CSV table of C-alpha atoms in Angstrom, one decimal:
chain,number,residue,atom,x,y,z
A,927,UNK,CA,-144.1,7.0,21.9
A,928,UNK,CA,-141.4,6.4,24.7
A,929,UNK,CA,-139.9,3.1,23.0
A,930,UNK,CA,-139.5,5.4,19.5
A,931,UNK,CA,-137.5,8.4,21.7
A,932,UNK,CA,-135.3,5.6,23.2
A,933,UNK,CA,-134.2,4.6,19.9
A,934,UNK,CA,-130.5,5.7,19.5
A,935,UNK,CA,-128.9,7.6,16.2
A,936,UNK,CA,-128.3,4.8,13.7
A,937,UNK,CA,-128.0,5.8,10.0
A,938,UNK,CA,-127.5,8.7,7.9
A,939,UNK,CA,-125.7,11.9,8.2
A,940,UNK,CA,-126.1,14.8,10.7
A,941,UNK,CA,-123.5,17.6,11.6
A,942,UNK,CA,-123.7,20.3,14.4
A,943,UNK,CA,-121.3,23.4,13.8
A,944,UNK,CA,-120.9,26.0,16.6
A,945,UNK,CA,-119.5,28.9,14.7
A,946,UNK,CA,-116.5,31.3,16.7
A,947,UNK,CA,-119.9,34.1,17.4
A,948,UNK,CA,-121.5,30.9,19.1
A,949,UNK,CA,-124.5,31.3,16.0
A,950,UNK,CA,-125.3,27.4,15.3
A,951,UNK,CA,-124.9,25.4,11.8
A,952,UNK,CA,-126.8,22.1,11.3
A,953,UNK,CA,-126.5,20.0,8.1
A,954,UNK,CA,-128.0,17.5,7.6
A,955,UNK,CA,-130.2,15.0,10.1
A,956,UNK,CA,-130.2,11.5,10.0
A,957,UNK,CA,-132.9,9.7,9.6
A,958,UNK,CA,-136.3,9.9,11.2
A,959,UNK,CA,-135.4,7.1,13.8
A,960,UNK,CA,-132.9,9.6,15.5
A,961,UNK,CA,-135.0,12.3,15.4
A,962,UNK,CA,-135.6,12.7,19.3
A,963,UNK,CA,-132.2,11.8,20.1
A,964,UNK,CA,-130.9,14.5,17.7
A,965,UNK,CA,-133.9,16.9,19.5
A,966,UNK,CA,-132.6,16.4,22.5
A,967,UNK,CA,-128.8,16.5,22.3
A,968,UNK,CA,-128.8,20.3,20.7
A,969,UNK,CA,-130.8,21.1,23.5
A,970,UNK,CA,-128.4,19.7,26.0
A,971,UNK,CA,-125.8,21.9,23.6
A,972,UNK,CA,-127.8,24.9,25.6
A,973,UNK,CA,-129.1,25.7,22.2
A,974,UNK,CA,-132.0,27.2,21.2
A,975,UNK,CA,-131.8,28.6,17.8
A,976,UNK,CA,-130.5,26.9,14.7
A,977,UNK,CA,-129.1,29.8,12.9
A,978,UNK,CA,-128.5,27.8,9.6
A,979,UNK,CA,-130.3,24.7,8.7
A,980,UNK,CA,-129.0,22.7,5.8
A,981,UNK,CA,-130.4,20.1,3.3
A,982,UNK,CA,-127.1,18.4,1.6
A,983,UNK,CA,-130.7,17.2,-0.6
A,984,UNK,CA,-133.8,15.5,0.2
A,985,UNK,CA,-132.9,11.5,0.8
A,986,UNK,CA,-134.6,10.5,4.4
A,987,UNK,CA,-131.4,9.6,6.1
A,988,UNK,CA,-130.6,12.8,5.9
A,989,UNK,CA,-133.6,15.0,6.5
A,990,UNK,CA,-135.1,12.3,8.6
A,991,UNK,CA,-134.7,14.5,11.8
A,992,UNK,CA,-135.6,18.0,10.5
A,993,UNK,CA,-139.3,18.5,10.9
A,994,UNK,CA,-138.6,17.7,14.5
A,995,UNK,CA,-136.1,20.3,14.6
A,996,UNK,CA,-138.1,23.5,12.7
A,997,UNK,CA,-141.2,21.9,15.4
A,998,UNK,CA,-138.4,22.3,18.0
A,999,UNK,CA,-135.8,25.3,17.5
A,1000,UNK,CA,-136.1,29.2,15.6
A,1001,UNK,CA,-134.7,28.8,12.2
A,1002,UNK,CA,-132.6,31.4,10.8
A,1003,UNK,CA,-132.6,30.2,7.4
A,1004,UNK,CA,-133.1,26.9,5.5
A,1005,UNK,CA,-130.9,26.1,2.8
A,1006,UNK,CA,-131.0,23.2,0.1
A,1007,UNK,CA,-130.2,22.1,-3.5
A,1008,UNK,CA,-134.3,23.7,-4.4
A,1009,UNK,CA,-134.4,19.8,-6.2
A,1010,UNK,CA,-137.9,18.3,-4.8
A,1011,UNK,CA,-138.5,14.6,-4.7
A,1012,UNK,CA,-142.1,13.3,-4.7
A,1013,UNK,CA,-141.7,11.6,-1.2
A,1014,UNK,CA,-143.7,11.2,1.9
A,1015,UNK,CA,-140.8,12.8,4.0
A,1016,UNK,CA,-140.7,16.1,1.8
A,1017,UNK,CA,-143.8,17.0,1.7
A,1018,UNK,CA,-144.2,16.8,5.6
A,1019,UNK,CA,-140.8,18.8,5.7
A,1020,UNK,CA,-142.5,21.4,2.9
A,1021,UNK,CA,-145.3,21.6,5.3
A,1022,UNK,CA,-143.2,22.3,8.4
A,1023,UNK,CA,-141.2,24.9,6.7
A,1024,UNK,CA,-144.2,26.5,5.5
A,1025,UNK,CA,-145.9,26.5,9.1
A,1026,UNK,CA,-143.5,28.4,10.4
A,1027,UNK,CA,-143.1,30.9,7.0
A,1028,UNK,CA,-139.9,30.0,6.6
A,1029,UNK,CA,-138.4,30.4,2.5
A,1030,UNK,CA,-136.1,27.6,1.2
A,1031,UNK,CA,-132.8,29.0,0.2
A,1032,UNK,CA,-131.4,26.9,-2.9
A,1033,UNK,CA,-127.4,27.1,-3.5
A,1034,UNK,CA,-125.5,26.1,-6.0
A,1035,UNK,CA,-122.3,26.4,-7.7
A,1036,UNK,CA,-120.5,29.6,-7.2
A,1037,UNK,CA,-122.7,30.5,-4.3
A,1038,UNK,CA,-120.4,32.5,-1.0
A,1039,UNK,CA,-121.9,32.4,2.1
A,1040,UNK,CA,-120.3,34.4,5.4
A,1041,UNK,CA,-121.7,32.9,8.2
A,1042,UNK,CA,-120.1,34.7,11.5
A,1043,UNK,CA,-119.1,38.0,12.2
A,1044,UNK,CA,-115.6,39.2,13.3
A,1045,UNK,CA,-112.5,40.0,11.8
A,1046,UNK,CA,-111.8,36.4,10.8
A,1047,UNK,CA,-115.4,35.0,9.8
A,1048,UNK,CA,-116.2,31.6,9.1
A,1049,UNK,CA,-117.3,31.6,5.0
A,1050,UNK,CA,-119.3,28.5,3.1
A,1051,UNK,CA,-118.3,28.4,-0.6
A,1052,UNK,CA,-120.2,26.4,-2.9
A,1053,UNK,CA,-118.7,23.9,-5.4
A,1054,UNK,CA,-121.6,22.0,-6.4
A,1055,UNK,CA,-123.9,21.4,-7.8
A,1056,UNK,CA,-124.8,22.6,-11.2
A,1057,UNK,CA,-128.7,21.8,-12.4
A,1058,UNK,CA,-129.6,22.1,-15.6
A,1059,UNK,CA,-133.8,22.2,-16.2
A,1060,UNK,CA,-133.1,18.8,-17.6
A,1061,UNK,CA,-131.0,17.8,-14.3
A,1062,UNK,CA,-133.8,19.0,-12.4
A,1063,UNK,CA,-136.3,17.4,-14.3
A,1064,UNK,CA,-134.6,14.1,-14.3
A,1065,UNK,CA,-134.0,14.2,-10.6
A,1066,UNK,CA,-137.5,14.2,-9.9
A,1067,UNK,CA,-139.3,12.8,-12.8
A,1068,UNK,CA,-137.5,10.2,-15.2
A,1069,UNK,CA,-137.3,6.5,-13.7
A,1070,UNK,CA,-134.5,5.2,-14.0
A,1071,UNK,CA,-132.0,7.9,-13.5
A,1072,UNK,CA,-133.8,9.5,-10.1
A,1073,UNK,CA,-131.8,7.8,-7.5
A,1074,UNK,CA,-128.4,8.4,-9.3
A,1075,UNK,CA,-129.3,11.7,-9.7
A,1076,UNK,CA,-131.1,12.5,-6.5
A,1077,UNK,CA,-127.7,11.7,-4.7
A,1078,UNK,CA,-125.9,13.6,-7.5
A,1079,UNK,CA,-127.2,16.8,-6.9
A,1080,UNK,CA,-126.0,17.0,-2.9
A,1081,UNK,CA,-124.5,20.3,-1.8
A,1082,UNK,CA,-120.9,19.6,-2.0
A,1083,UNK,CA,-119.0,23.1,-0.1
A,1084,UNK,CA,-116.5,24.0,1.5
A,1085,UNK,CA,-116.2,25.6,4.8
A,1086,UNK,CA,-113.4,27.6,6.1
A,1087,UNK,CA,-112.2,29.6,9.3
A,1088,UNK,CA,-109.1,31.1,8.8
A,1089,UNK,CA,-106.5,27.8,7.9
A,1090,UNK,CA,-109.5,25.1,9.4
A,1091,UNK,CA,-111.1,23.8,6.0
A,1092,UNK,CA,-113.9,21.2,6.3
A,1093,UNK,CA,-115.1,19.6,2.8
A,1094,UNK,CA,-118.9,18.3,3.0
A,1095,UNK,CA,-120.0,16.3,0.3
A,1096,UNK,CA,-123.7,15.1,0.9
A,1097,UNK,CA,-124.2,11.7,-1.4
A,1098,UNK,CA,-122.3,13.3,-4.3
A,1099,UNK,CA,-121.2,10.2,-6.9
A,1100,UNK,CA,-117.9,9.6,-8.6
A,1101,UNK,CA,-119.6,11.4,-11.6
A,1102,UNK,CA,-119.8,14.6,-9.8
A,1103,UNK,CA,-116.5,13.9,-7.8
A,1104,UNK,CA,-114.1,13.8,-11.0
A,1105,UNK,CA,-115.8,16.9,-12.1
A,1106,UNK,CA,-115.1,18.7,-9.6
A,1107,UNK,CA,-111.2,17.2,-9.2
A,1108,UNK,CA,-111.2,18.9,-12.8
A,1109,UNK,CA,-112.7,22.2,-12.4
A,1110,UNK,CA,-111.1,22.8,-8.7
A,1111,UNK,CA,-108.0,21.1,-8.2
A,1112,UNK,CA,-106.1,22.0,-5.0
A,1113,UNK,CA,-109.7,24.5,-4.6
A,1114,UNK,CA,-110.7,21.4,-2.7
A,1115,UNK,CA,-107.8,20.4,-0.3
A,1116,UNK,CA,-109.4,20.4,2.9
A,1117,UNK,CA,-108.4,19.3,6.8
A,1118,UNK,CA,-111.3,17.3,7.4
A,1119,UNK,CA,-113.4,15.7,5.0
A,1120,UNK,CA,-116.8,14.5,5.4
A,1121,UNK,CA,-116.6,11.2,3.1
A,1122,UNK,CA,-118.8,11.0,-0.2
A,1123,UNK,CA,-122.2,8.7,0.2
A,1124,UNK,CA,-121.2,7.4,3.4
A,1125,UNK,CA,-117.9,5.7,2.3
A,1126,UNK,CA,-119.5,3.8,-0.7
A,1127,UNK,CA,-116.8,2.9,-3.0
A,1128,UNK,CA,-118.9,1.5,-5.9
A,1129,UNK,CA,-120.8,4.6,-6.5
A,1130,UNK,CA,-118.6,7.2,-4.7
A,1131,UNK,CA,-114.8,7.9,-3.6
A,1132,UNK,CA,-112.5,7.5,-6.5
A,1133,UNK,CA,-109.2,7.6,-5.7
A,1134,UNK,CA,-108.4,11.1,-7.9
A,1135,UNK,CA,-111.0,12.9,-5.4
A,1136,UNK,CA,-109.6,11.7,-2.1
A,1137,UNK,CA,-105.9,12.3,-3.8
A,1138,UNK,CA,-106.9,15.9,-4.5
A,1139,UNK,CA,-108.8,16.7,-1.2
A,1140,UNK,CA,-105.9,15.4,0.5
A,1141,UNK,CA,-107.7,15.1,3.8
A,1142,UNK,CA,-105.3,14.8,7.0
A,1143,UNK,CA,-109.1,13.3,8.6
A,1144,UNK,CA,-111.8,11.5,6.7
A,1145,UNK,CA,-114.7,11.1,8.6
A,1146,UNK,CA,-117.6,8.2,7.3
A,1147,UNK,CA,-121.4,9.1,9.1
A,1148,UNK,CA,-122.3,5.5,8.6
A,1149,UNK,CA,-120.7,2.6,9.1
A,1150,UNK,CA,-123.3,0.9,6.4
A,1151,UNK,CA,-119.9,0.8,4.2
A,1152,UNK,CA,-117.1,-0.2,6.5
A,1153,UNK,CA,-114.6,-2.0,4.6
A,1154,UNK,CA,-111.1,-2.7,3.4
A,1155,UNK,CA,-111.1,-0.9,-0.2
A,1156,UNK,CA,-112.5,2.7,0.9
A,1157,UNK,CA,-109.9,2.3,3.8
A,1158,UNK,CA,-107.2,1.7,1.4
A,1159,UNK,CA,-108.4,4.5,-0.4
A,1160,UNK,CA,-108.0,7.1,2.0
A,1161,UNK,CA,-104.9,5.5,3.5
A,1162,UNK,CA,-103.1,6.3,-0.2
A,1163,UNK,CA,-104.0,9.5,0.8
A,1164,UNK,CA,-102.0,9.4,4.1
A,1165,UNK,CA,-105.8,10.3,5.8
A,1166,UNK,CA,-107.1,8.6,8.5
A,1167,UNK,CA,-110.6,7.5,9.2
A,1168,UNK,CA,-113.3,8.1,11.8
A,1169,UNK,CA,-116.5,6.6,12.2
A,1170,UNK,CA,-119.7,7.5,13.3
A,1171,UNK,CA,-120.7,4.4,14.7
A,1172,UNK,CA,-123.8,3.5,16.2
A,1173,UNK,CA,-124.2,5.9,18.9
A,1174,UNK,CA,-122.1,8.1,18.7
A,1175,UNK,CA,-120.6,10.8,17.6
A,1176,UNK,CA,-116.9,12.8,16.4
A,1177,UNK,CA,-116.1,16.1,18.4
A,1178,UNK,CA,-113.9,18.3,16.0
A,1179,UNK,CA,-112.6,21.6,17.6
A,1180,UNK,CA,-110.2,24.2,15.7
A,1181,UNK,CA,-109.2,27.8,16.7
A,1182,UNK,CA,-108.8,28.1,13.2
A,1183,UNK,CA,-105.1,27.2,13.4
A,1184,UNK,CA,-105.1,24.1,15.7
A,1185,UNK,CA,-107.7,21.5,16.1
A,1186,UNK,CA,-108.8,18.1,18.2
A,1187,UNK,CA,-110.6,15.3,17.3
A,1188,UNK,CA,-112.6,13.1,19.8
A,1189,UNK,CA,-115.1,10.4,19.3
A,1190,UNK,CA,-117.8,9.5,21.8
A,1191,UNK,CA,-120.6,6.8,22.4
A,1192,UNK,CA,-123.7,7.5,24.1
């Protein structure tokens, strides 16, 4: 109804990538209160077709927005984690994606992805995660260890275009942050940083991962979390933080080389 489309983007994650051959990345969608708004302002981008659509995994605030956006934009390709949860929201997303015969891509760890074309394409490398059947099977089935899990198992990649390096990170949890500080080291020094679980610091954001990523921005999608330990975290780092705050939203812009960063409210 016209009082829901008024309703401005409030919680949850979303990111809008316009790649150097002008194809179009989305991650992510906030949730389903900011599903018109989100409708709307990628049409007011003058775009029509979402080349790459992308499930970080299958919580509402971040896939709140995407039936809206298969109902509303060609689809390339959709891409997740593959890890189902028995939810209202997902099976109305299943049925979208199967309206319009459209496959779900699962990555994982060790996946490459080249996204544009040109001598200097943009490239998606996957870090995480790893899913075991028993991963898998928790995730979805065993109470008590879904919701850790189901947060756990977030895409966490890397994106790069030529020195520009963006780290997205979904709802990953300390658990899955220190594994991959292990395994990838320097792997995951990155420019700008999308923050871990919305800049939760009991569950997320140990010190050792924001030390390794090294972020020069850190950018929180939800200002559910603001506080003064996950903003002395990242300033031990030497990164500063941007919100996301309630309507609005961060313009980053890189040549590959140079970048700008610019935050705006509706």
């Amino acid at each position: 109804d016209e009082k829901t489309k008024k309703t401005r983007v409030v919680n949850g994650d979303g990111m809008i990538i316009i790649l150097p051959d002008n194809k179009c990345m989305v991650i992510d969608s906030f949730d389903t209160q900011s599903r018109y708004d989100l409708v709307d302002f990628i049409k007011k981008l003058g775009i029509s077709k979402i080349d790459y659509l992308v499930a970080s995994h299958y919580h509402i605030d971040h896939i709140g927005g995407m039936i809206e956006l298969i109902n509303n934009f060609e689809i390339g390709a959709f891409y997740s984690n593959g890890v189902d949860f028995n939810t209202d929201i997902v099976r109305k997303l299943h049925k979208a994606l199967d309206d319009k015969n459209l496959e779900i891509n699962v990555l994982q760890e060790g996946d490459f992805l080249t996204l544009s074309d040109g001598p200097n394409p943009t490239t998606i490398k996957l870090f995480w995660p790893t899913m075991t059947p028993e991963d898998t099977y928790n995730a979805f089935y065993n109470p008590g260890k879904t919701e850790k899990l189901k947060n756990l198992c977030s895409l966490v990649f890397q994106m790069k275009y030529k020195e520009f390096t963006v780290l997205f990170t979904g709802d990953i949890y300390k658990d899955g942050d220190k594994y991959l500080t292990k395994k990838y080291g320097k792997q995951l020094k990155s420019t700008i940083l999308k923050v871990p679980h919305h800049g939760e610091f009991y569950t997320a954001n140990s010190p050792s991962f924001v030390k390794t990523v090294s972020p020069e921005y850190a950018v929180i999608q939800d200002n559910r979390y603001i506080n003064f330990v996950i903003s002395s975290i990242y300033r031990a780092a030497k990164a500063k933080l941007l919100y996301r705050n309630t309507a609005g939203f961060i313009l980053i812009e890189s040549d590959g080389i140079n970048y700008s960063v610019n935050e705006y409210t509706f």
